XYZ file of C-alpha atoms in Angstrom:
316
model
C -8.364 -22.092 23.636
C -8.393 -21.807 19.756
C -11.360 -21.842 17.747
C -12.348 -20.878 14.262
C -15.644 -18.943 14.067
C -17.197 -18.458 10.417
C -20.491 -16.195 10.446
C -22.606 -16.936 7.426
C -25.991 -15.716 8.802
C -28.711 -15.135 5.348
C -29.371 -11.394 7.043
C -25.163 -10.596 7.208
C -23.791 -8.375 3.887
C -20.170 -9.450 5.091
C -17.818 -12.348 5.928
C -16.606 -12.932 9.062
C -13.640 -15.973 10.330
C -12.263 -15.734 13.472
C -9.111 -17.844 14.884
C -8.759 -17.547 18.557
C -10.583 -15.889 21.486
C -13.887 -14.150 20.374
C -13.794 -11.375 23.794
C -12.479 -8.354 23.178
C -9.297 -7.230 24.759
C -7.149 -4.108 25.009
C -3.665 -4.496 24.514
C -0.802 -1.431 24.364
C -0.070 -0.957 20.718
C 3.038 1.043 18.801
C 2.902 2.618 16.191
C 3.831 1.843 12.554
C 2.793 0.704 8.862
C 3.899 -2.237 6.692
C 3.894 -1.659 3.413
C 4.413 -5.148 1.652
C 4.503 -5.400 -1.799
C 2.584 -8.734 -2.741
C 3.805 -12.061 -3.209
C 4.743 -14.795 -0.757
C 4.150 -13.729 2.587
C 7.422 -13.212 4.717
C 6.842 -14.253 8.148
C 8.878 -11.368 9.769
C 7.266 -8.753 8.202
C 4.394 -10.212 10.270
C 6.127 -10.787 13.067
C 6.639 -7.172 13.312
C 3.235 -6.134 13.107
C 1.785 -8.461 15.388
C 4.571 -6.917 17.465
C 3.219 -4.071 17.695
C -0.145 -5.396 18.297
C 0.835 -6.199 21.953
C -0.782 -9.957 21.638
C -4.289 -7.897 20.739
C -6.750 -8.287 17.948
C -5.591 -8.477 14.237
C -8.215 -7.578 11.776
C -7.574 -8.584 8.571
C -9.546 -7.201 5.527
C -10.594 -8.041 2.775
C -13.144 -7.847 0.037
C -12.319 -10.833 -1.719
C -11.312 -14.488 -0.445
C -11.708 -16.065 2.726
C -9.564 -17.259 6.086
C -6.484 -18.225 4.789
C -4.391 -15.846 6.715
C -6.093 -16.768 10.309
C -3.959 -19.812 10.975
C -0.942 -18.382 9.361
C -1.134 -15.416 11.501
C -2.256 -16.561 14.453
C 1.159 -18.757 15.025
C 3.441 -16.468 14.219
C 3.016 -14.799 17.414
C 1.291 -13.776 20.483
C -1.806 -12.676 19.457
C -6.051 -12.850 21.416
C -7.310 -13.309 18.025
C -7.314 -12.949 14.130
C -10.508 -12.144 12.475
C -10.773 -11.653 8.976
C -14.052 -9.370 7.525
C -14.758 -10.096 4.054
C -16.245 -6.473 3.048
C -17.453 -6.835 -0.683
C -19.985 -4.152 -1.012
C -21.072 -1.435 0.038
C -23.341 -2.730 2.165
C -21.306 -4.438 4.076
C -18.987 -1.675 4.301
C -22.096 0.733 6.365
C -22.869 -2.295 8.910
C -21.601 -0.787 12.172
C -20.675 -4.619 13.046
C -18.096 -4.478 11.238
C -16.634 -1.094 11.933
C -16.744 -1.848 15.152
C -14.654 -4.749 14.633
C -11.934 -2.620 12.916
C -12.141 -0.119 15.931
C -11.977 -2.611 18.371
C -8.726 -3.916 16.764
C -5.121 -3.366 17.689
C -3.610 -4.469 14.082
C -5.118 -3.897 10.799
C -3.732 -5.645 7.899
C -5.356 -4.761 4.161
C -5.135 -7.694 2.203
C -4.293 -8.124 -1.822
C -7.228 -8.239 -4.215
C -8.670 -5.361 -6.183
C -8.164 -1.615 -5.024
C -10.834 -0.895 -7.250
C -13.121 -2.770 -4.596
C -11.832 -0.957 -1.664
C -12.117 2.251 -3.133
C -15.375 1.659 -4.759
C -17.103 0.081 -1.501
C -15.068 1.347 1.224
C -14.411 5.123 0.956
C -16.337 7.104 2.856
C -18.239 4.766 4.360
C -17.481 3.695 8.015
C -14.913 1.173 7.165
C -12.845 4.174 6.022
C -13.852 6.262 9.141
C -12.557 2.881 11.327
C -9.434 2.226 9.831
C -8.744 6.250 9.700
C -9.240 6.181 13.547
C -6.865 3.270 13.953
C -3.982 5.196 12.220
C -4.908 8.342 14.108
C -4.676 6.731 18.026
C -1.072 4.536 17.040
C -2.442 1.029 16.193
C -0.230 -0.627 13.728
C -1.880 -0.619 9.522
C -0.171 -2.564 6.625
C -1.447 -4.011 3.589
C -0.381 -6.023 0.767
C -0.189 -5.527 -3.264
C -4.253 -4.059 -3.614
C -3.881 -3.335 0.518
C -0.670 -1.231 -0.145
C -1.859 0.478 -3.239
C -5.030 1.943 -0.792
C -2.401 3.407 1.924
C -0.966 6.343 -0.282
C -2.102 9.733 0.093
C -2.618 9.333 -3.562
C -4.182 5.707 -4.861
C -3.832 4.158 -7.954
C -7.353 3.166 -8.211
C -8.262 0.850 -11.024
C -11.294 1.703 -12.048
C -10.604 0.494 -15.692
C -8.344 -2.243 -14.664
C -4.465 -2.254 -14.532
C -2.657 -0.521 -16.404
C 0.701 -1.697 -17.922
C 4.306 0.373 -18.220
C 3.931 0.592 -21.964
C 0.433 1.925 -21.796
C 1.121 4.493 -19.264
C 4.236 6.241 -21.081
C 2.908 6.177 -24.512
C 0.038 7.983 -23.141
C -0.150 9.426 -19.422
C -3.690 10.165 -20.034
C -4.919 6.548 -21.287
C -8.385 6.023 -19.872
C -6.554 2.976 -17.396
C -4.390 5.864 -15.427
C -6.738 6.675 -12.822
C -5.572 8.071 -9.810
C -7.340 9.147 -6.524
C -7.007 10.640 -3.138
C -9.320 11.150 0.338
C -9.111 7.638 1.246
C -7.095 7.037 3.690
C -4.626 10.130 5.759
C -1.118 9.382 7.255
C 0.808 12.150 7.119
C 3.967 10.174 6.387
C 2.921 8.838 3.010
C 1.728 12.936 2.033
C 2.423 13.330 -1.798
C 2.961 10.191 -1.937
C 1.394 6.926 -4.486
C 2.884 3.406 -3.879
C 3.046 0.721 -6.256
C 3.399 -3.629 -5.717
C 4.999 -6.484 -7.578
C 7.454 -4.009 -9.052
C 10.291 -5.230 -10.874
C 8.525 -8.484 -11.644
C 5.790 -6.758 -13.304
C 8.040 -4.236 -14.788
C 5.581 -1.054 -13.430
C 8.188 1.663 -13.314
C 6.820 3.206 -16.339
C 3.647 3.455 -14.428
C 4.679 4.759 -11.178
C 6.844 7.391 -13.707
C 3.965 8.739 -15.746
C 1.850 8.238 -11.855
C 4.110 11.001 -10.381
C 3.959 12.656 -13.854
C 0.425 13.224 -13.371
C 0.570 14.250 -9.315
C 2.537 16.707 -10.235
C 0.522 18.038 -13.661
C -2.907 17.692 -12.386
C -2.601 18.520 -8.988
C 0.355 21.474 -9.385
C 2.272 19.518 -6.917
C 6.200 21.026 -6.100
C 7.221 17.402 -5.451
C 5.683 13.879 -5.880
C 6.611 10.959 -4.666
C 6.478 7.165 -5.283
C 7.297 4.085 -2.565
C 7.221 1.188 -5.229
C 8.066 -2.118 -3.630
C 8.977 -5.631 -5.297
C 7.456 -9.304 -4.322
C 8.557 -11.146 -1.079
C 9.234 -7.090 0.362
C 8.141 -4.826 2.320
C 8.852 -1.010 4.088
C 8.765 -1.244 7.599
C 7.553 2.074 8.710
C 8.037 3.816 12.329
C 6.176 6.485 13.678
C 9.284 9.401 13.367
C 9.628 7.813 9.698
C 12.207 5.970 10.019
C 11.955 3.084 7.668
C 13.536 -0.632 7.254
C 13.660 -3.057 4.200
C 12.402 -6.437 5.357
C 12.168 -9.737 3.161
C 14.234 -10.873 -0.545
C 14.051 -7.748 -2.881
C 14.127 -4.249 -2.817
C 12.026 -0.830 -2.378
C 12.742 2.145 -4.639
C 11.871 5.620 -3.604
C 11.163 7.769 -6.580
C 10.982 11.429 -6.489
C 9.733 14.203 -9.103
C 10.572 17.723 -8.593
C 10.403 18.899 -12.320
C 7.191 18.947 -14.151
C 6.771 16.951 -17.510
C 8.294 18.265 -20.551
C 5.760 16.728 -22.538
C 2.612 15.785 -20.750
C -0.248 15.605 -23.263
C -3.585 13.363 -24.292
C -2.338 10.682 -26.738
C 1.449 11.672 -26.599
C 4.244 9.823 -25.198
C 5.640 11.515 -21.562
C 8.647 13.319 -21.631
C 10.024 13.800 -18.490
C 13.625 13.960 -16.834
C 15.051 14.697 -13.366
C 13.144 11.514 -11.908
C 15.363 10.750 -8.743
C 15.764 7.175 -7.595
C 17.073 5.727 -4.659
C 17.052 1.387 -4.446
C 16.959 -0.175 -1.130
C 18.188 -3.703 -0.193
C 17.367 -5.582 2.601
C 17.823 -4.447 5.856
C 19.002 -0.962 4.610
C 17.367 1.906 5.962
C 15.068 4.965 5.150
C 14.029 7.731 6.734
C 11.305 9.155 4.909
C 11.314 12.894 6.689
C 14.533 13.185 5.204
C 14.228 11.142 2.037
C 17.462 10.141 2.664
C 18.813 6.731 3.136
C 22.039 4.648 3.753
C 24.287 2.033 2.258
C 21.459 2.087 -0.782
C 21.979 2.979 -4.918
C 20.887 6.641 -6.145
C 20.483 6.867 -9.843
C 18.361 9.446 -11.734
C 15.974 8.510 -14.884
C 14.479 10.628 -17.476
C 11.697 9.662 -20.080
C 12.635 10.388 -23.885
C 8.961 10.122 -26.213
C 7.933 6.981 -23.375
C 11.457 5.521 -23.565
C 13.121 5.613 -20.130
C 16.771 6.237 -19.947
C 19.034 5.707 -16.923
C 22.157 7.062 -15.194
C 22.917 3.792 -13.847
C 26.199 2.035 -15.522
C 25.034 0.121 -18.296
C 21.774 1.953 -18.714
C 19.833 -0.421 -15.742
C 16.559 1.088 -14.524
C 15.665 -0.990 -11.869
């Protein structure tokens, strides 16, 4: 029987909406990670991940906002239950209640919002410690635009707000290009930083002077970017195989050469920026960093101008 369960007790530092069954059950899960890059949600990408739930429990999290994926999700599928903790402090974010709810869980989805939240109230705090677990015993982890940004081994964290393309590349070291790392460990996003809402935001500047700076500040021999556009996402198995799902495409960037010119109120300078573009339902495989039937093009950055191989000059 369905039911929709709201907690708002005066002693409780969190949110809490469930949709379905309220016991506890233990389905067999697979494997994997969504990474979805914001925008209208795209039912199959969901499909997938409930999936690999096994019918279980999804958690969905949040610190921001209410229910308003609990219905969505909990039709799309066989699933016990979705419950959706609203974590917006830190707090909340050390109330064992709720860690045990992400433990307990056999799909974890990070919702959009403000990575600046998540990393503020959330890291290293046993929220962190729960969803770590999940990815360590094979339950299935996605997130959305601020969820996707979190699931790097490197984060952009937002700390002094976004951060725009033209910003970034006329100075790599403007006070809005904070990066961070020890939030989250999956060994198939190492060296990596993702960005959301690419092309329609027009962040590959950003994500160019973001791998720019992995590779400067942290003496990095490669850095890497998954950047993904709206109404998309990067369906990831547990060998790394990967799969485009949804209307627009994910571009894997990768930086082998340092900066020419990497300095505090200077334009970047950069070249050797590799690019591959993947439609969907093309394919990845991210131990590699290879893929099929996709584009490969290579950028540099001239004084914060970016220049392409592509015919006609196109960088995205």
């Amino acid at each position: 029987m369905k039911a929709i369960l709201v907690l708002a007790l005066l002693a409780a530092p969190y949110g809490y909406f469930l949709t379905g069954s309220a016991a506890d059950v233990h389905t067999g899960t697979a494997p994997g990670f969504a990474l979805v890059g914001g925008g209208k949600d795209v039912d199959d990408v969901y499909r997938w991940l409930i999936q690999k739930s096994g019918g279980g429990d999804l958690v969905v999290l949040r610190a921001s906002g209410g229910n308003g994926y609990n219905d969505y999700l909990f039709h799309l599928g066989k699933l016990d239950s979705v419950e959706t903790l609203v974590v917006a402090n830190a707090a909340a974010a050390h109330e064992e209640a709720v860690a045990q709810k992400i433990r307990n869980a056999e799909a974890l989805f990070i919702a959009g919002g403000d990575q600046w939240n998540y990393i503020r109230y959330w890291s290293h705090s046993p929220v962190s410690e729960a969803i770590q677990s999940l990815i360590d015993r094979g339950v299935p982890v996605g997130g959305t635009s601020a969820g996707l940004a979190v699931l790097g081994e490197y984060v952009f964290t937002a700390a002094e707000d976004t951060v725009t393309s033209s910003q970034a590349l006329a100075d790599p070291f403007d006070k809005h290009v904070t990066i961070g790392t020890n939030f989250l460990h999956i060994p198939l996003l190492r060296n990596t930083i993702t960005d959301s809402h690419f092309k329609a935001r027009d962040r590959l500047g950003r994500s160019l002077v973001f791998l720019a700076r992995l590779l400067h500040d942290d003496k990095l021999s490669e850095a890497r970017g998954i950047a993904i556009d709206e109404r998309t996402a990067a369906l990831i198995e547990p060998d790394g195989a990967l799969r485009v799902a949804g209307y627009g495409h994910v571009y894997f960037l990768r930086a082998r050469q340092p900066a020419d010119v990497i300095k505090p109120g200077n334009p970047l300078t950069m070249s050797g920026v590799e690019v591959y573009r993947a439609a969907p339902g093309s394919r990845f495989d991210l131990g590699h960093w290879t893929g099929a039937q996709g584009t490969s093009y290579e950028l540099r950055i001239e004084s914060g101008r970016i220049v392409s191989t592509q015919s006609g000059g196109a960088i995205y």
